[in-house]
Amino acid sequence: MSLPSRPAARVPLPLLAVLSAVLLAVLALPALAQDGAPGDPSDPGGEPVTPGSVVTGRLAGDSRIETAVAISQRAFPDGAATAYLANADVTVDAVAGGSLTDGPVLLVPACDLPQVVADELARLAPGEVLALGGTVAVCDDVLAAAGAAAATGGGDPGDGDQPDHLISATAELVDASGDVPFTVSATDPGIAYEGGTSTHLVQATGTDGTIVLDDPRFSGVLRDGDGQLVVTGRGCGPSTEPDGEPTIACTDDFAYVEVEEGETTDFEVTLHTADESVGDAPLLDGTYTLDQPVRWEADATDPTSGDPTAEASAFDDGSATIRVTYTVTSPDGPDVPEEPGTEVVEWATPDGTFRTTGHHDVDLARIEEGIAAGEHIGIPNGVIHRGDGGVNVGHDWHLTDVEIVDVTIEVCDGTAAYVDAHLEDFLEIGRYCPWGAIPIAIER
């Protein structure tokens, strides 16, 4: 088993800090005035600067997150058209976003929206919330929650005076006529407000050659007791009958959908909650099920043409139902975050090993695959603390809140032996993320 090697030399972090301070001091020096230029003391016509005329102060909060909020309040007292989210722990994206001028850059943990940031988004009432970086930097759930928080102050449906709901979605195949040549899954819609909408994806992944589906629309009026959820997909829109009952009208522009083996095709689905277009029935906690019949044809040719082939129009190969189940919970409902596991994982770096624990199921699955294949499966990225923590025996440090990610900044990279030799530097950084680490064992 070969391991990636790391660079032979590294500039010590304290020296980097000194060089950075010198560079900042040089950049802060005022430009040297040319002879005779306005403001040059040698120019009789220039106006001298009066000492003591500058007002000094401080703009800060109790943390970097609250400091970013304080800056936002100072720079955008009347709100902003756009708000940006950047990772609070690894601030590279936030620094790059400093050139943006149409809205503030607010700091958030990767998968958490602090209340102070949610309150600031409600005050700013932006029409657009953008995350800087990928889902490793800012989770999709955080971006969805931030959009919902911004809507409470922006007069969007709900106006903030109705309770919000957390909606999760799962997809499965039922009532199949035979072997189904594709699998299905669904992304979570996130937070929805009464009178508002949210979107998510139903995804089909081919498993056996290229097939053609007969244009699933994913539309319906779903009920659970007195609760109601209206769902629409491609070409469909909601409205209400004269008696106030919701109905869905779909266009007649039939479109075949091609699903290739090993590729994923996305279907965007919109969820509508109580408003004038879908009636007054509220969205209540519960389970809502959408059944979408679908047929497929494996041998169709040119399915995207305006003149479908006989094979494509017949769809003789098979049929099934894609069942999408929505679970709705209120903020104080039974939704409980997953508890981290107690398994201990041993990692090998090009120079030494170390051990971690507290991994979530999704990361443990990747780790097991990596051990079986003897290969790199991602970067273990965690908060570093002094002491072995009862887990990382043989070292004077251990990690908590470990996640398997695909990208990190280089400053937290290093072999296990390098961390041993530069522990104070890594404690100052606050994280350890060995790029070349490979999982080699799990103790359960």
Tab-separated table of C-alpha atoms in Angstrom:
chain	number	residue	atom	x	y	z
A	1	MET	CA	0.000	0.000	0.000
A	2	SER	CA	1.606	3.239	-1.149
A	3	LEU	CA	0.940	6.489	0.657
A	4	PRO	CA	1.045	10.004	-0.795
A	5	SER	CA	4.219	11.830	0.219
A	6	ARG	CA	4.156	15.343	1.605
A	7	PRO	CA	6.513	18.232	0.702
A	8	ALA	CA	10.022	17.870	2.093
A	9	ALA	CA	10.096	21.344	3.612
A	10	ARG	CA	7.545	23.559	5.381
A	11	VAL	CA	7.903	27.133	6.579
A	12	PRO	CA	7.331	27.151	10.375
A	13	LEU	CA	3.995	28.706	11.263
A	14	PRO	CA	5.444	31.306	13.696
A	15	LEU	CA	7.717	32.530	10.880
A	16	LEU	CA	4.688	32.728	8.571
A	17	ALA	CA	2.924	34.856	11.165
A	18	VAL	CA	5.913	37.253	11.368
A	19	LEU	CA	6.160	37.518	7.579
A	20	SER	CA	2.402	38.162	7.355
A	21	ALA	CA	2.611	40.922	9.968
A	22	VAL	CA	5.497	42.595	8.112
A	23	LEU	CA	3.607	42.388	4.818
A	24	LEU	CA	0.467	43.895	6.355
A	25	ALA	CA	2.525	46.714	7.894
A	26	VAL	CA	4.089	47.512	4.509
A	27	LEU	CA	0.691	47.466	2.776
A	28	ALA	CA	-0.685	49.813	5.443
A	29	LEU	CA	1.935	52.511	4.822
A	30	PRO	CA	0.524	55.564	3.045
A	31	ALA	CA	1.711	56.155	-0.488
A	32	LEU	CA	4.739	58.463	-0.651
A	33	ALA	CA	3.643	61.889	-1.914
A	34	GLN	CA	5.424	63.242	-4.962
A	35	ASP	CA	7.161	66.594	-4.674
A	36	GLY	CA	4.657	69.394	-5.039
A	37	ALA	CA	1.637	67.067	-4.804
A	38	PRO	CA	-1.358	68.254	-2.761
A	39	GLY	CA	-0.887	67.317	0.862
A	40	ASP	CA	2.919	67.213	0.559
A	41	PRO	CA	4.321	69.207	3.537
A	42	SER	CA	7.038	70.561	1.206
A	43	ASP	CA	4.354	72.165	-0.948
A	44	PRO	CA	3.426	75.614	0.430
A	45	GLY	CA	-0.014	75.255	-1.121
A	46	GLY	CA	-0.763	71.951	0.643
A	47	GLU	CA	-2.995	71.834	3.735
A	48	PRO	CA	-1.269	70.288	6.779
A	49	VAL	CA	-2.897	67.404	8.623
A	50	THR	CA	-4.038	68.337	12.110
A	51	PRO	CA	-2.835	65.792	14.700
A	52	GLY	CA	-5.604	64.289	16.836
A	53	SER	CA	-8.375	64.843	14.286
A	54	VAL	CA	-8.990	61.108	13.672
A	55	VAL	CA	-11.716	59.364	15.706
A	56	THR	CA	-10.752	55.838	16.725
A	57	GLY	CA	-12.937	53.028	17.964
A	58	ARG	CA	-13.571	49.304	17.665
A	59	LEU	CA	-16.092	47.221	15.737
A	60	ALA	CA	-16.268	43.779	17.319
A	61	GLY	CA	-18.417	41.028	18.763
A	62	ASP	CA	-17.801	38.258	21.267
A	63	SER	CA	-16.685	35.938	18.421
A	64	ARG	CA	-15.660	36.159	14.783
A	65	ILE	CA	-19.252	35.269	13.862
A	66	GLU	CA	-20.662	38.179	15.887
A	67	THR	CA	-17.940	40.507	14.597
A	68	ALA	CA	-19.066	39.732	11.028
A	69	VAL	CA	-22.638	40.568	12.082
A	70	ALA	CA	-21.469	43.857	13.624
A	71	ILE	CA	-19.683	44.736	10.369
A	72	SER	CA	-22.840	43.908	8.430
A	73	GLN	CA	-24.934	46.174	10.642
A	74	ARG	CA	-22.466	49.025	10.189
A	75	ALA	CA	-22.015	48.612	6.420
A	76	PHE	CA	-25.665	47.838	5.541
A	77	PRO	CA	-27.927	49.631	8.036
A	78	ASP	CA	-30.856	49.634	5.587
A	79	GLY	CA	-30.572	46.009	4.464
A	80	ALA	CA	-28.890	44.477	1.436
A	81	ALA	CA	-29.871	42.929	-1.886
A	82	THR	CA	-27.590	39.934	-1.320
A	83	ALA	CA	-26.067	38.202	1.692
A	84	TYR	CA	-23.114	35.823	1.521
A	85	LEU	CA	-22.298	32.920	3.837
A	86	ALA	CA	-18.729	31.740	4.419
A	87	ASN	CA	-17.206	29.083	6.648
A	88	ALA	CA	-16.287	30.498	10.066
A	89	ASP	CA	-13.565	27.938	10.813
A	90	VAL	CA	-11.658	28.033	7.539
A	91	THR	CA	-11.864	31.649	6.406
A	92	VAL	CA	-10.257	31.407	2.962
A	93	ASP	CA	-13.625	31.836	1.214
A	94	ALA	CA	-14.513	34.787	3.463
A	95	VAL	CA	-11.238	36.520	2.572
A	96	ALA	CA	-11.856	35.952	-1.142
A	97	GLY	CA	-15.388	37.300	-0.707
A	98	GLY	CA	-14.042	40.580	0.672
A	99	SER	CA	-14.195	42.046	-2.842
A	100	LEU	CA	-18.001	41.736	-2.902
A	101	THR	CA	-19.817	45.020	-2.358
A	102	ASP	CA	-23.542	44.319	-2.759
A	103	GLY	CA	-23.955	42.617	0.594
A	104	PRO	CA	-22.173	41.444	3.744
A	105	VAL	CA	-20.189	38.243	4.224
A	106	LEU	CA	-21.574	36.445	7.291
A	107	LEU	CA	-19.657	33.626	8.977
A	108	VAL	CA	-21.276	30.287	9.853
A	109	PRO	CA	-20.062	26.865	10.990
A	110	ALA	CA	-20.173	24.337	8.146
A	111	CYS	CA	-23.445	22.708	9.211
A	112	ASP	CA	-25.046	25.122	11.686
A	113	LEU	CA	-26.842	28.479	11.376
A	114	PRO	CA	-26.265	30.491	14.585
A	115	GLN	CA	-29.288	32.431	15.803
A	116	VAL	CA	-27.369	35.719	15.650
A	117	VAL	CA	-26.773	35.132	11.917
A	118	ALA	CA	-30.407	34.133	11.333
A	119	ASP	CA	-31.532	37.346	13.070
A	120	GLU	CA	-29.168	39.420	10.933
A	121	LEU	CA	-30.469	37.793	7.747
A	122	ALA	CA	-34.027	38.645	8.813
A	123	ARG	CA	-32.949	42.265	9.381
A	124	LEU	CA	-31.111	42.497	6.050
A	125	ALA	CA	-34.058	40.916	4.172
A	126	PRO	CA	-31.946	40.086	1.107
A	127	GLY	CA	-33.559	38.787	-2.050
A	128	GLU	CA	-30.642	36.411	-2.538
A	129	VAL	CA	-28.477	34.365	-0.156
A	130	LEU	CA	-25.322	32.806	-1.605
A	131	ALA	CA	-22.869	30.396	0.014
A	132	LEU	CA	-19.181	30.888	-0.742
A	133	GLY	CA	-17.565	27.539	-1.498
A	134	GLY	CA	-18.978	24.038	-1.790
A	135	THR	CA	-21.110	21.928	0.510
A	136	VAL	CA	-18.087	21.056	2.641
A	137	ALA	CA	-17.709	24.757	3.483
A	138	VAL	CA	-21.442	25.501	3.935
A	139	CYS	CA	-23.972	22.644	4.082
A	140	ASP	CA	-27.085	22.706	1.911
A	141	ASP	CA	-29.245	22.603	5.067
A	142	VAL	CA	-27.565	25.774	6.360
A	143	LEU	CA	-28.109	27.533	3.032
A	144	ALA	CA	-31.789	26.511	3.049
A	145	ALA	CA	-32.231	27.667	6.653
A	146	ALA	CA	-30.509	30.965	5.834
A	147	GLY	CA	-32.879	31.534	2.924
A	148	ALA	CA	-35.841	30.858	5.175
A	149	ALA	CA	-34.489	33.264	7.806
A	150	ALA	CA	-33.998	35.963	5.167
A	151	ALA	CA	-37.577	35.452	3.953
A	152	THR	CA	-38.980	36.244	7.397
A	153	GLY	CA	-37.751	39.811	7.089
A	154	GLY	CA	-38.310	40.267	3.388
A	155	GLY	CA	-42.069	39.973	3.174
A	156	ASP	CA	-41.887	36.695	1.276
A	157	PRO	CA	-44.703	34.179	1.742
A	158	GLY	CA	-45.157	33.559	5.412
A	159	ASP	CA	-43.952	37.020	6.525
A	160	GLY	CA	-42.355	35.342	9.522
A	161	ASP	CA	-45.596	35.112	11.499
A	162	GLN	CA	-46.268	31.446	10.717
A	163	PRO	CA	-44.377	28.476	12.108
A	164	ASP	CA	-41.648	26.932	9.995
A	165	HIS	CA	-41.340	23.219	9.281
A	166	LEU	CA	-38.403	20.944	8.584
A	167	ILE	CA	-39.157	18.640	5.628
A	168	SER	CA	-37.126	15.556	4.745
A	169	ALA	CA	-37.726	13.360	1.706
A	170	THR	CA	-37.009	9.764	0.744
A	171	ALA	CA	-37.643	7.971	-2.560
A	172	GLU	CA	-38.141	4.283	-3.309
A	173	LEU	CA	-39.435	2.023	-6.085
A	174	VAL	CA	-42.608	0.012	-5.425
A	175	ASP	CA	-45.008	-2.130	-7.482
A	176	ALA	CA	-42.385	-2.924	-10.117
A	177	SER	CA	-43.309	-5.222	-12.998
A	178	GLY	CA	-39.825	-6.788	-13.012
A	179	ASP	CA	-36.179	-5.894	-12.564
A	180	VAL	CA	-35.925	-2.105	-12.577
A	181	PRO	CA	-32.889	-0.783	-14.516
A	182	PHE	CA	-32.468	2.292	-12.314
A	183	THR	CA	-32.476	3.373	-8.668
A	184	VAL	CA	-34.072	6.444	-7.124
A	185	SER	CA	-33.197	8.844	-4.319
A	186	ALA	CA	-34.267	12.291	-3.100
A	187	THR	CA	-32.642	15.366	-1.595
A	188	ASP	CA	-34.218	17.082	1.411
A	189	PRO	CA	-36.361	20.224	0.856
A	190	GLY	CA	-35.143	21.708	4.173
A	191	ILE	CA	-37.189	24.401	5.929
A	192	ALA	CA	-40.562	25.574	4.579
A	193	TYR	CA	-42.845	28.343	5.801
A	194	GLU	CA	-46.628	28.430	5.701
A	195	GLY	CA	-47.618	30.175	2.500
A	196	GLY	CA	-44.177	29.615	0.959
A	197	THR	CA	-42.504	27.128	-1.366
A	198	SER	CA	-39.352	25.036	-1.328
A	199	THR	CA	-37.711	22.834	-3.925
A	200	HIS	CA	-35.758	19.592	-3.924
A	201	LEU	CA	-34.643	16.892	-6.360
A	202	VAL	CA	-35.861	13.385	-7.103
A	203	GLN	CA	-32.973	11.558	-8.751
A	204	ALA	CA	-32.864	8.492	-11.018
A	205	THR	CA	-29.578	6.664	-11.582
A	206	GLY	CA	-29.227	4.134	-14.397
A	207	THR	CA	-27.986	0.648	-13.504
A	208	ASP	CA	-28.435	-1.354	-16.729
A	209	GLY	CA	-27.842	0.325	-20.058
A	210	THR	CA	-29.542	3.474	-21.345
A	211	ILE	CA	-33.308	3.692	-20.787
A	212	VAL	CA	-36.063	6.176	-21.538
A	213	LEU	CA	-38.721	7.173	-18.973
A	214	ASP	CA	-42.144	8.478	-19.960
A	215	ASP	CA	-41.782	11.959	-18.392
A	216	PRO	CA	-42.706	11.653	-14.685
A	217	ARG	CA	-44.318	14.914	-13.476
A	218	PHE	CA	-44.189	14.360	-9.669
A	219	SER	CA	-47.381	16.313	-8.962
A	220	GLY	CA	-50.195	15.786	-6.502
A	221	VAL	CA	-52.229	17.080	-3.561
A	222	LEU	CA	-51.012	15.197	-0.482
A	223	ARG	CA	-52.836	15.007	2.846
A	224	ASP	CA	-52.181	13.700	6.335
A	225	GLY	CA	-55.242	14.229	8.493
A	226	ASP	CA	-56.014	17.954	8.368
A	227	GLY	CA	-52.579	18.755	6.941
A	228	GLN	CA	-51.973	19.412	3.254
A	229	LEU	CA	-48.904	19.546	1.034
A	230	VAL	CA	-49.187	20.384	-2.676
A	231	VAL	CA	-46.381	19.083	-4.900
A	232	THR	CA	-45.666	20.004	-8.524
A	233	GLY	CA	-43.006	18.951	-11.000
A	234	ARG	CA	-42.107	19.792	-14.608
A	235	GLY	CA	-44.833	21.573	-16.552
A	236	CYS	CA	-47.330	21.599	-13.691
A	237	GLY	CA	-48.697	24.418	-11.528
A	238	PRO	CA	-51.174	24.673	-8.646
A	239	SER	CA	-54.466	26.532	-8.529
A	240	THR	CA	-57.752	26.309	-6.618
A	241	GLU	CA	-61.246	25.300	-7.643
A	242	PRO	CA	-64.200	27.667	-6.959
A	243	ASP	CA	-64.869	25.727	-3.774
A	244	GLY	CA	-61.316	26.396	-2.575
A	245	GLU	CA	-60.023	22.881	-3.191
A	246	PRO	CA	-56.527	22.770	-4.706
A	247	THR	CA	-56.025	21.384	-8.194
A	248	ILE	CA	-53.009	20.930	-10.454
A	249	ALA	CA	-52.856	21.776	-14.152
A	250	CYS	CA	-50.043	20.324	-16.287
A	251	THR	CA	-48.966	21.223	-19.817
A	252	ASP	CA	-49.362	18.654	-22.590
A	253	ASP	CA	-45.787	19.003	-23.880
A	254	PHE	CA	-44.740	15.403	-23.322
A	255	ALA	CA	-40.961	14.957	-23.042
A	256	TYR	CA	-39.066	11.677	-22.872
A	257	VAL	CA	-36.356	11.492	-20.220
A	258	GLU	CA	-33.146	9.604	-20.911
A	259	VAL	CA	-31.311	7.897	-18.044
A	260	GLU	CA	-27.852	6.535	-18.830
A	261	GLU	CA	-26.168	3.710	-16.983
A	262	GLY	CA	-23.990	5.092	-14.198
A	263	GLU	CA	-25.401	8.606	-14.652
A	264	THR	CA	-27.966	10.465	-12.519
A	265	THR	CA	-30.907	12.426	-13.922
A	266	ASP	CA	-32.489	15.096	-11.701
A	267	PHE	CA	-36.183	15.973	-11.486
A	268	GLU	CA	-36.867	19.275	-9.707
A	269	VAL	CA	-39.946	19.172	-7.491
A	270	THR	CA	-41.626	22.156	-5.798
A	271	LEU	CA	-43.543	21.991	-2.522
A	272	HIS	CA	-46.361	24.515	-1.983
A	273	THR	CA	-47.870	25.282	1.429
A	274	ALA	CA	-51.047	27.123	2.344
A	275	ASP	CA	-51.730	30.251	0.297
A	276	GLU	CA	-54.356	31.449	-2.161
A	277	SER	CA	-53.044	29.237	-4.981
A	278	VAL	CA	-53.321	25.953	-3.039
A	279	GLY	CA	-56.055	26.691	-0.482
A	280	ASP	CA	-56.037	27.302	3.232
A	281	ALA	CA	-55.239	23.824	4.568
A	282	PRO	CA	-52.145	24.116	6.822
A	283	LEU	CA	-48.957	22.099	6.631
A	284	LEU	CA	-48.968	19.968	9.783
A	285	ASP	CA	-46.452	17.554	11.247
A	286	GLY	CA	-46.844	14.130	9.689
A	287	THR	CA	-46.050	11.937	6.681
A	288	TYR	CA	-47.116	12.815	3.131
A	289	THR	CA	-46.744	10.306	0.275
A	290	LEU	CA	-46.527	11.018	-3.448
A	291	ASP	CA	-46.839	8.084	-5.878
A	292	GLN	CA	-45.569	8.703	-9.405
A	293	PRO	CA	-46.223	5.857	-11.908
A	294	VAL	CA	-43.457	5.542	-14.468
A	295	ARG	CA	-42.802	3.320	-17.489
A	296	TRP	CA	-39.528	2.728	-19.268
A	297	GLU	CA	-38.266	1.499	-22.614
A	298	ALA	CA	-34.724	0.179	-22.972
A	299	ASP	CA	-34.406	0.011	-26.762
A	300	ALA	CA	-35.848	3.378	-27.783
A	301	THR	CA	-33.865	5.427	-30.295
A	302	ASP	CA	-33.715	9.215	-30.574
A	303	PRO	CA	-36.136	9.757	-27.642
A	304	THR	CA	-35.685	13.539	-27.665
A	305	SER	CA	-36.968	14.059	-31.214
A	306	GLY	CA	-40.367	15.546	-31.908
A	307	ASP	CA	-41.421	12.313	-33.633
A	308	PRO	CA	-41.100	9.507	-31.066
A	309	THR	CA	-40.224	6.067	-32.357
A	310	ALA	CA	-42.682	3.231	-32.084
A	311	GLU	CA	-40.450	1.567	-29.522
A	312	ALA	CA	-40.374	4.676	-27.329
A	313	SER	CA	-44.128	5.209	-27.482
A	314	ALA	CA	-44.861	1.591	-26.592
A	315	PHE	CA	-42.857	1.436	-23.339
A	316	ASP	CA	-43.231	-2.332	-23.191
A	317	ASP	CA	-40.144	-3.044	-21.081
A	318	GLY	CA	-41.468	-2.304	-17.615
A	319	SER	CA	-43.294	-0.128	-15.151
A	320	ALA	CA	-43.032	0.825	-11.499
A	321	THR	CA	-44.078	3.509	-9.053
A	322	ILE	CA	-41.614	6.028	-7.656
A	323	ARG	CA	-42.840	6.687	-4.122
A	324	VAL	CA	-41.616	9.910	-2.511
A	325	THR	CA	-42.302	10.202	1.219
A	326	TYR	CA	-42.135	13.594	2.924
A	327	THR	CA	-41.702	13.761	6.694
A	328	VAL	CA	-42.717	17.095	8.211
A	329	THR	CA	-41.661	18.140	11.709
A	330	SER	CA	-41.998	21.478	13.498
A	331	PRO	CA	-38.959	23.083	15.175
A	332	ASP	CA	-39.877	21.520	18.513
A	333	GLY	CA	-40.875	18.205	16.926
A	334	PRO	CA	-39.245	14.804	17.278
A	335	ASP	CA	-36.390	15.347	14.829
A	336	VAL	CA	-33.206	14.326	16.670
A	337	PRO	CA	-29.707	14.734	15.215
A	338	GLU	CA	-27.720	11.571	14.672
A	339	GLU	CA	-25.421	10.715	17.566
A	340	PRO	CA	-21.769	10.133	16.587
A	341	GLY	CA	-20.530	6.561	16.844
A	342	THR	CA	-18.048	5.125	19.343
A	343	GLU	CA	-15.959	3.251	16.763
A	344	VAL	CA	-12.207	3.972	16.824
A	345	VAL	CA	-10.552	4.412	13.426
A	346	GLU	CA	-6.797	4.062	12.903
A	347	TRP	CA	-5.249	6.174	10.152
A	348	ALA	CA	-1.855	5.861	8.455
A	349	THR	CA	0.039	8.921	7.236
A	350	PRO	CA	3.368	8.905	5.333
A	351	ASP	CA	5.068	9.320	8.727
A	352	GLY	CA	3.155	7.771	11.627
A	353	THR	CA	-0.390	6.711	12.558
A	354	PHE	CA	-3.137	8.240	14.704
A	355	ARG	CA	-6.620	7.284	15.940
A	356	THR	CA	-10.000	9.034	15.901
A	357	THR	CA	-13.516	8.380	17.130
A	358	GLY	CA	-16.959	10.004	17.040
A	359	HIS	CA	-17.615	9.385	13.333
A	360	HIS	CA	-21.114	9.540	11.863
A	361	ASP	CA	-22.590	6.635	9.904
A	362	VAL	CA	-22.101	8.215	6.483
A	363	ASP	CA	-18.371	8.704	7.158
A	364	LEU	CA	-17.989	5.241	8.669
A	365	ALA	CA	-19.339	3.758	5.446
A	366	ARG	CA	-16.654	5.600	3.447
A	367	ILE	CA	-13.982	4.539	5.934
A	368	GLU	CA	-14.984	0.877	5.638
A	369	GLU	CA	-14.782	1.113	1.848
A	370	GLY	CA	-11.329	2.653	2.106
A	371	ILE	CA	-10.058	-0.080	4.434
A	372	ALA	CA	-11.396	-2.792	2.133
A	373	ALA	CA	-9.801	-1.206	-0.926
A	374	GLY	CA	-6.635	-0.035	0.833
A	375	GLU	CA	-6.963	3.434	-0.605
A	376	HIS	CA	-7.548	7.075	0.234
A	377	ILE	CA	-11.255	7.949	0.691
A	378	GLY	CA	-11.107	11.609	1.762
A	379	ILE	CA	-9.494	13.877	4.319
A	380	PRO	CA	-10.236	13.406	8.047
A	381	ASN	CA	-10.733	16.976	9.260
A	382	GLY	CA	-11.187	17.607	12.984
A	383	VAL	CA	-10.689	20.012	15.862
A	384	ILE	CA	-7.368	19.323	17.599
A	385	HIS	CA	-6.979	19.286	21.402
A	386	ARG	CA	-4.123	18.665	23.812
A	387	GLY	CA	-3.903	15.175	25.362
A	388	ASP	CA	-4.640	11.782	23.828
A	389	GLY	CA	-8.329	11.941	24.810
A	390	GLY	CA	-8.180	8.293	25.808
A	391	VAL	CA	-8.187	7.380	22.109
A	392	ASN	CA	-5.088	8.661	20.330
A	393	VAL	CA	-2.673	6.669	22.475
A	394	GLY	CA	1.004	7.491	21.948
A	395	HIS	CA	0.333	11.136	21.062
A	396	ASP	CA	-0.205	14.231	23.186
A	397	TRP	CA	-3.181	15.345	21.075
A	398	HIS	CA	-6.538	14.086	19.831
A	399	LEU	CA	-9.328	15.178	17.460
A	400	THR	CA	-13.040	15.834	17.962
A	401	ASP	CA	-15.850	16.668	15.516
A	402	VAL	CA	-14.088	14.719	12.766
A	403	GLU	CA	-15.624	14.806	9.280
A	404	ILE	CA	-14.437	13.178	6.062
A	405	VAL	CA	-14.122	15.941	3.479
A	406	ASP	CA	-12.741	16.230	-0.033
A	407	VAL	CA	-10.997	19.610	0.200
A	408	THR	CA	-9.307	21.626	2.962
A	409	ILE	CA	-6.752	24.399	3.191
A	410	GLU	CA	-3.127	23.208	3.353
A	411	VAL	CA	-2.219	24.908	6.626
A	412	CYS	CA	-3.819	22.116	8.696
A	413	ASP	CA	-2.146	19.322	6.677
A	414	GLY	CA	0.743	17.237	8.012
A	415	THR	CA	1.843	13.763	8.996
A	416	ALA	CA	1.208	12.400	12.478
A	417	ALA	CA	4.898	12.796	13.343
A	418	TYR	CA	4.870	16.375	12.064
A	419	VAL	CA	1.986	17.220	14.392
A	420	ASP	CA	3.890	15.664	17.306
A	421	ALA	CA	6.848	17.916	16.549
A	422	HIS	CA	4.776	21.092	15.949
A	423	LEU	CA	1.872	20.574	18.319
A	424	GLU	CA	1.722	24.176	19.558
A	425	ASP	CA	1.404	25.427	15.999
A	426	PHE	CA	-1.485	23.054	15.248
A	427	LEU	CA	-3.220	23.937	18.522
A	428	GLU	CA	-3.053	27.566	17.401
A	429	ILE	CA	-4.522	26.640	13.996
A	430	GLY	CA	-7.232	24.673	15.792
A	431	ARG	CA	-7.590	21.861	13.245
A	432	TYR	CA	-5.744	18.891	11.792
A	433	CYS	CA	-6.485	17.671	8.242
A	434	PRO	CA	-3.910	15.183	6.908
A	435	TRP	CA	-4.297	15.047	3.130
A	436	GLY	CA	-2.414	11.761	2.775
A	437	ALA	CA	-4.151	9.825	5.565
A	438	ILE	CA	-5.551	6.379	4.731
A	439	PRO	CA	-7.858	4.406	7.074
A	440	ILE	CA	-6.341	1.043	7.989
A	441	ALA	CA	-8.505	-0.368	10.825
A	442	ILE	CA	-11.747	0.039	12.817
A	443	GLU	CA	-12.245	-1.088	16.392
A	444	ARG	CA	-15.894	-1.486	17.348
